[in-house]
Coordinates of C-alpha atoms and ligand atoms in Angstrom, one line a residue:
M1 CA 4.2 25.9 -30.8
R2 CA 5.4 29.4 -31.0
E3 CA 3.1 32.3 -31.8
K4 CA 4.4 32.6 -35.4
P5 CA 5.1 29.0 -36.3
T6 CA 8.3 28.1 -38.1
V7 CA 8.3 25.7 -41.1
L8 CA 11.7 24.1 -42.0
F9 CA 12.4 23.1 -45.6
V10 CA 15.3 20.7 -46.3
D11 CA 16.5 20.0 -49.8
D12 CA 20.0 19.4 -51.2
E13 CA 19.1 21.2 -54.4
P14 CA 19.3 25.0 -53.9
H15 CA 17.0 25.7 -56.8
V16 CA 14.2 23.8 -55.1
L17 CA 14.6 25.9 -52.0
I18 CA 14.7 29.1 -54.1
G19 CA 11.4 28.0 -55.8
L20 CA 9.8 27.3 -52.4
R21 CA 10.9 30.6 -51.0
R22 CA 9.4 32.4 -54.0
I23 CA 6.0 30.5 -53.7
L24 CA 5.7 31.2 -50.0
A25 CA 6.9 34.8 -49.9
T26 CA 3.7 36.2 -51.4
R27 CA 1.3 33.8 -49.7
C28 CA 2.1 33.2 -46.0
G29 CA 3.1 36.2 -44.0
H30 CA 1.8 34.6 -40.8
W31 CA 4.4 31.8 -40.8
D32 CA 8.2 31.9 -40.5
F33 CA 10.4 29.8 -42.9
R34 CA 13.8 28.3 -42.7
F35 CA 15.5 26.8 -45.8
L36 CA 18.4 24.4 -45.4
S37 CA 20.3 22.3 -47.9
D38 CA 22.3 20.4 -45.2
P39 CA 20.1 17.8 -43.4
R40 CA 22.5 17.5 -40.5
R41 CA 22.2 21.2 -39.8
A42 CA 18.5 20.8 -40.2
L43 CA 18.5 18.1 -37.5
D44 CA 20.4 20.4 -35.1
L45 CA 17.7 23.0 -35.6
I46 CA 14.9 20.5 -35.1
L47 CA 16.5 19.0 -32.0
G48 CA 17.2 22.5 -30.7
G49 CA 13.4 23.1 -30.7
E50 CA 13.7 25.9 -33.2
V51 CA 11.0 24.7 -35.7
D52 CA 7.4 23.5 -35.5
V53 CA 7.0 21.4 -38.7
V54 CA 9.4 20.0 -41.3
V55 CA 9.2 19.5 -45.1
T56 CA 12.1 17.4 -46.4
D57 CA 13.4 16.0 -49.6
I58 CA 14.1 12.2 -49.5
R59 CA 17.1 11.7 -51.7
M60 CA 20.0 13.7 -50.2
P61 CA 23.7 12.8 -50.0
E62 CA 25.1 11.7 -46.6
M63 CA 21.8 11.8 -44.8
D64 CA 18.6 11.1 -46.7
G65 CA 15.0 12.0 -45.7
F66 CA 14.5 8.6 -44.0
A67 CA 17.5 9.0 -41.8
L68 CA 16.5 12.5 -40.8
L69 CA 12.9 11.2 -40.0
K70 CA 14.3 8.4 -37.9
A71 CA 16.5 10.8 -35.9
V72 CA 13.5 13.0 -35.3
R73 CA 11.2 10.2 -34.3
S74 CA 13.8 8.7 -31.9
N75 CA 14.1 11.8 -29.8
E76 CA 11.6 12.1 -27.1
A77 CA 11.1 15.9 -27.5
T78 CA 10.6 15.7 -31.3
Q79 CA 9.0 12.3 -31.8
D80 CA 5.6 13.7 -32.6
M81 CA 6.8 16.5 -34.9
P82 CA 5.0 16.6 -38.2
V83 CA 7.4 15.7 -41.0
T84 CA 6.3 15.7 -44.7
F85 CA 8.3 14.2 -47.5
L86 CA 8.7 16.3 -50.6
T87 CA 10.0 14.3 -53.6
G88 CA 10.0 13.7 -57.3
C89 CA 10.0 9.9 -57.0
L90 CA 6.8 8.7 -55.4
E91 CA 6.8 5.0 -56.4
D92 CA 4.5 2.9 -54.3
D93 CA 7.2 1.2 -52.2
V94 CA 8.8 4.6 -51.3
K95 CA 5.4 5.9 -50.3
R96 CA 4.8 2.8 -48.2
R97 CA 8.2 3.0 -46.5
A98 CA 7.7 6.7 -45.8
L99 CA 4.4 6.1 -44.1
D100 CA 5.6 3.0 -42.3
Q101 CA 8.5 5.0 -40.8
G102 CA 6.2 7.7 -39.5
A103 CA 6.1 10.4 -42.2
T104 CA 3.1 12.7 -41.7
D105 CA 2.4 13.3 -45.3
L106 CA 3.9 13.1 -48.9
L107 CA 4.1 15.9 -51.4
N108 CA 4.9 15.5 -55.1
K109 CA 7.4 17.6 -57.1
P110 CA 6.7 19.7 -59.1
I111 CA 5.1 21.6 -56.4
V112 CA 1.5 23.0 -56.7
P113 CA 1.6 26.2 -54.6
E114 CA -2.0 25.9 -53.3
E115 CA -1.5 22.3 -52.4
L116 CA 1.8 23.1 -50.5
V117 CA 0.2 25.9 -48.5
A118 CA -2.8 23.6 -47.6
R119 CA -0.5 20.8 -46.5
I120 CA 1.6 23.1 -44.3
A121 CA -1.6 24.5 -42.8
S122 CA -2.8 21.0 -42.0
M123 CA 0.6 20.0 -40.4
L124 CA 0.5 23.1 -38.3
R125 CA -3.1 22.3 -37.2
L126 CA -1.9 18.8 -36.2
R127 CA 1.0 20.3 -34.3
H128 CA -1.4 22.7 -32.5
Y129 CA -3.7 19.7 -31.5
Q130 CA -0.7 17.7 -30.3
D131 CA 0.4 20.6 -28.1
Q132 CA -3.1 20.9 -26.7
L133 CA -3.2 17.2 -25.9
K134 CA 0.2 17.3 -24.2
G135 CA -1.1 20.3 -22.1
L136 CA -4.2 18.3 -21.2
N137 CA -2.2 15.2 -20.3
H138 CA 0.1 17.3 -18.2
T139 CA -2.9 18.8 -16.3
L140 CA -4.4 15.4 -15.8
E141 CA -1.1 13.9 -14.5
E142 CA -0.8 16.9 -12.1
R143 CA -4.4 16.3 -10.8
V144 CA -3.8 12.6 -10.3
R145 CA -0.5 13.3 -8.5
S146 CA -2.1 15.9 -6.2
R147 CA -5.1 13.6 -5.5
T148 CA -2.7 10.7 -4.6
E149 CA -0.8 13.0 -2.3
E150 CA -4.0 14.1 -0.7
L151 CA -5.0 10.5 -0.1
D152 CA -1.5 9.7 1.3
R153 CA -1.7 12.6 3.6
A154 CA -5.2 11.6 4.8
R155 CA -4.0 8.0 5.4
L156 CA -0.9 9.3 7.3
D157 CA -3.1 11.6 9.3
I158 CA -5.5 8.8 10.3
I159 CA -2.5 6.6 11.4
W160 CA -0.9 9.3 13.5
R161 CA -4.3 10.1 15.1
L162 CA -4.8 6.4 15.9
A163 CA -1.3 6.1 17.3
K164 CA -1.9 9.2 19.4
A165 CA -5.2 7.7 20.6
G166 CA -3.2 4.6 21.7
E167 CA -0.8 6.6 23.7
Y168 CA -3.4 9.2 25.0
Q169 CA -4.3 7.2 28.1
D170 CA -0.7 6.1 28.5
E171 CA 0.6 9.7 28.1
E172 CA 3.8 8.3 26.8
T173 CA 6.1 11.0 25.6
G174 CA 4.7 12.9 22.7
G175 CA 7.2 12.4 19.9
H176 CA 7.8 8.7 20.7
V177 CA 5.6 7.1 18.0
V178 CA 6.8 9.5 15.3
R179 CA 10.4 8.8 16.1
V180 CA 9.8 5.1 16.1
G181 CA 8.4 5.4 12.6
C182 CA 11.5 7.3 11.5
Y183 CA 14.0 4.9 13.1
C184 CA 12.2 1.9 11.5
R185 CA 12.4 3.5 8.1
L186 CA 16.1 4.1 8.5
L187 CA 16.7 0.5 9.7
A188 CA 14.6 -1.1 7.0
E189 CA 16.4 0.9 4.3
Q190 CA 19.8 -0.1 5.7
I191 CA 18.8 -3.7 5.8
G192 CA 18.0 -3.4 2.1
M193 CA 14.2 -3.9 2.2
N194 CA 12.2 -2.7 -0.8
R195 CA 10.2 0.5 -1.0
T196 CA 6.9 -1.0 -0.2
F197 CA 8.2 -2.6 3.0
V198 CA 10.0 0.6 4.0
E199 CA 6.9 2.7 3.5
A200 CA 4.7 0.1 5.3
I201 CA 6.9 0.0 8.4
F202 CA 7.2 3.7 8.5
L203 CA 3.4 4.0 8.6
T204 CA 2.5 1.1 10.7
S205 CA 5.2 1.0 13.4
P206 CA 3.7 4.0 15.3
L207 CA 0.7 1.7 16.0
H208 CA 2.8 -0.8 18.0
D209 CA 1.1 0.1 21.3
I210 CA -2.4 0.7 20.0
G211 CA -3.6 -2.2 22.2
K212 CA -2.9 -0.3 25.3
I213 CA -6.3 1.3 24.9
G214 CA -7.6 -2.1 26.1
V215 CA -5.6 -2.2 29.3
P216 CA -7.4 -1.0 32.4
D217 CA -6.4 2.5 33.7
H218 CA -5.4 1.3 37.2
I219 CA -2.7 -0.9 35.6
L220 CA -1.7 1.4 32.7
L221 CA -1.4 4.5 35.0
K222 CA -0.1 2.7 38.1
P223 CA 2.8 4.8 39.5
D224 CA 4.5 1.8 41.1
T225 CA 6.0 -1.3 39.7
L226 CA 3.5 -3.8 38.4
T227 CA 2.8 -7.1 40.2
P228 CA 3.3 -10.2 38.2
E229 CA -0.5 -10.5 37.7
E230 CA -0.7 -6.9 36.6
H231 CA 2.3 -7.5 34.3
K232 CA 0.4 -10.3 32.6
I233 CA -2.6 -8.0 32.0
M234 CA -0.3 -5.4 30.6
E235 CA 1.2 -7.9 28.2
T236 CA -2.3 -8.4 26.7
H237 CA -1.8 -5.1 24.9
C238 CA 0.1 -7.0 22.1
R239 CA -2.8 -9.3 21.4
I240 CA -5.4 -6.5 21.7
G241 CA -3.4 -4.4 19.2
E242 CA -3.3 -7.3 16.8
K243 CA -7.0 -7.8 17.2
I244 CA -7.8 -4.2 16.6
L245 CA -5.6 -4.0 13.5
V246 CA -6.3 -7.4 11.9
E247 CA -9.2 -9.3 13.3
E248 CA -11.5 -6.3 13.8
A249 CA -10.7 -5.2 10.2
Q250 CA -12.3 -8.5 9.0
G251 CA -15.6 -7.0 10.0
M252 CA -15.1 -4.3 7.5
R253 CA -14.8 -6.9 4.7
P254 CA -18.2 -6.4 3.1
F255 CA -17.7 -2.7 3.0
L256 CA -14.1 -3.1 1.6
Q257 CA -15.3 -5.6 -1.1
W258 CA -18.0 -3.2 -2.2
R259 CA -15.5 -0.3 -2.4
D260 CA -12.7 -2.4 -3.9
Q261 CA -14.6 -3.2 -7.0
T262 CA -13.4 0.1 -8.3
R263 CA -9.8 -0.4 -7.2
S264 CA -6.8 -2.1 -8.8
L265 CA -5.5 -5.4 -7.4
G266 CA -2.1 -3.8 -6.8
E267 CA -3.7 -1.3 -4.5
M268 CA -5.6 -3.9 -2.6
G269 CA -2.4 -6.0 -2.3
S270 CA -0.6 -3.1 -0.6
Q271 CA -3.6 -2.5 1.7
H272 CA -3.4 -6.1 2.8
L273 CA 0.4 -6.0 3.3
F274 CA -0.1 -2.8 5.3
L275 CA -2.7 -4.3 7.8
A276 CA -0.8 -7.6 8.0
M277 CA 2.4 -5.8 9.0
A278 CA 0.6 -3.6 11.5
G279 CA -0.8 -6.7 13.1
D280 CA 2.6 -8.5 13.1
I281 CA 4.2 -5.5 14.8
A282 CA 1.4 -5.1 17.5
R283 CA 1.6 -8.8 18.3
A284 CA 5.3 -9.3 18.4
H285 CA 7.0 -6.0 19.2
H286 CA 8.0 -7.3 22.7
E287 CA 9.4 -10.7 21.5
R288 CA 13.2 -11.1 21.9
W289 CA 15.5 -12.9 19.5
D290 CA 16.4 -15.5 22.2
G291 CA 12.8 -16.3 22.9
S292 CA 12.6 -14.7 26.3
G293 CA 10.2 -11.9 25.2
Y294 CA 6.4 -11.9 25.3
P295 CA 3.5 -12.7 24.8
F296 CA 4.3 -15.9 22.9
Q297 CA 8.1 -16.3 23.5
L298 CA 8.7 -16.4 19.8
Q299 CA 12.3 -17.0 18.8
G300 CA 14.6 -15.9 15.9
D301 CA 12.9 -16.1 12.5
Q302 CA 9.5 -16.9 14.2
I303 CA 9.3 -13.2 15.0
P304 CA 8.2 -11.2 11.9
L305 CA 11.1 -9.0 10.6
A306 CA 9.0 -5.8 11.0
A307 CA 8.5 -6.6 14.7
R308 CA 12.2 -7.3 15.2
I309 CA 13.0 -3.9 13.8
V310 CA 10.3 -2.2 16.0
Y311 CA 11.6 -3.9 19.1
L312 CA 15.1 -2.5 18.6
A313 CA 13.8 1.0 17.6
D314 CA 11.4 1.1 20.5
M315 CA 14.1 0.3 23.0
F316 CA 16.5 2.8 21.5
D317 CA 13.9 5.5 21.9
A318 CA 12.9 4.6 25.4
L319 CA 16.5 4.6 26.7
G320 CA 17.2 8.0 25.2
S321 CA 13.9 9.5 26.5
D322 CA 12.8 10.8 29.9
R323 CA 10.6 8.4 31.9
P324 CA 9.0 9.0 35.3
Y325 CA 11.5 6.7 36.9
K326 CA 14.6 7.9 35.0
Q327 CA 16.1 10.7 33.1
A328 CA 17.0 10.2 29.4
Y329 CA 20.4 8.5 29.2
P330 CA 23.1 10.2 27.2
H331 CA 23.8 8.7 23.7
D332 CA 27.0 6.9 24.8
K333 CA 25.1 5.1 27.6
V334 CA 22.2 4.3 25.3
M335 CA 24.7 2.7 22.8
S336 CA 26.4 0.7 25.5
I337 CA 23.1 -0.6 26.9
M338 CA 22.0 -1.5 23.3
H339 CA 25.3 -3.4 22.9
E340 CA 24.7 -5.3 26.2
E341 CA 21.2 -6.2 25.0
F342 CA 22.7 -7.4 21.7
Q343 CA 25.2 -9.6 23.6
S344 CA 22.3 -11.1 25.6
D345 CA 20.6 -12.0 22.3
A346 CA 17.8 -9.5 22.5
F347 CA 18.1 -8.5 18.8
D348 CA 18.3 -10.1 15.4
P349 CA 22.0 -9.7 14.5
M350 CA 21.0 -8.4 11.1
V351 CA 18.9 -5.7 12.6
Y352 CA 21.6 -4.8 15.1
T353 CA 24.2 -4.5 12.3
A354 CA 21.9 -2.1 10.5
F355 CA 21.4 -0.2 13.7
Q356 CA 25.2 0.2 14.1
A357 CA 25.3 1.7 10.6
V358 CA 22.4 4.2 11.1
S359 CA 22.7 5.0 14.9
E360 CA 24.0 8.4 14.3
R361 CA 21.1 9.3 12.0
M362 CA 18.7 7.8 14.6
R363 CA 20.3 10.1 17.2
Q364 CA 19.7 13.0 14.8
V365 CA 16.0 12.0 14.6
R366 CA 15.7 12.1 18.3
E367 CA 17.2 15.6 18.4
D368 CA 14.9 16.8 15.6
I369 CA 11.6 15.4 16.9
A370 CA 11.2 16.5 20.5
D371 CA 8.8 15.3 23.1
E372 CA 5.7 17.5 23.4
G373 CA 4.0 15.8 26.3
R374 CA 5.2 15.0 29.8
P375 CA 6.4 11.5 30.6
H376 CA 3.6 9.5 32.2
A377 CA 3.5 7.9 35.6
G378 CA 3.6 4.1 35.8
D379 CA 5.4 3.3 32.6
D380 CA 7.9 0.6 32.6
S381 CA 10.7 0.3 30.1
S382 CA 9.5 -3.2 29.3
F383 CA 6.3 -1.7 27.9
M384 CA 7.9 0.8 25.7
Ligands
LIG401 FE1 4.3 -2.2 23.7
LIG402 FE1 6.7 2.3 22.3

């Protein structure tokens, strides 16, 4: 509401407006008044935000008071504006209809000046409270939004730190897990997955190798090619990761149940999806579409979609990154190796098609997110 509130009077009879003007001129220097005989012009003024409260006649040609009220109530910006009807015919059914349709108040003609001033004052008070309430609601929404953002940031922070912990021993190139998250988000969006899935894969794919913290150092850090036995041990990082992310989390159940009493089911549902996807990815991110991957030789649709996406994203990043045994391949070579892999049935065709559509953007991600650390000794592209 403006500092000097504006009251609009609408009446098709000029002598009524003249009478109102005379009554108010001597009484209310702290308010501004507008007087209009054309309700359509009045509506323009109201919708234009130029008035604070409205007093209107009911019976007017072309647009009556009810039509004016309806137009005001159906506009989001003016729907709460106090509107009082001023009329000479206050039969019961007119009164009822007026209140049903949202009139704030009703005033009889002939006008009693003191009553008119008191009603205007009460409309303006109402308007003032409405403005205060809107301000409070806005502040509250802002607080909720910033608190949610804070929680999201904290969650993201924990995930990145956990992912970093996973690659700390491994000393895999620094930006790898961050890039994998970004690639997966691009691929999932391109496939047409919903927002929840896209956000979940963005947040959980960086944890794909978390299980490497359970692989002995002499194997993880071995500078030479692994023996078949060592390879078998290395493969356990998939199951260890799944255990950490899913099974170990079961131990937290009593704590979660206690905490979740105050949380909505929707939130708990997304938490569940989140952990389930993280577990799927850890377990199956080395499975190939043709069933020749590991650790379970899953095939086709047996491999969770999120893991099929991570498998491709992880390989794309490894090929384009420096490793102890090779320099990063140029993008053209990366693309041709990816195509060969596709032809040998490594990838879900749907994921590969999405990859073809977003590969340029993935290449951009690789350029934007550089490696901070040095490539580690003993990695093997099959353990990307
Ligand atoms: Fe891995
Ligand atoms: Fe990886």
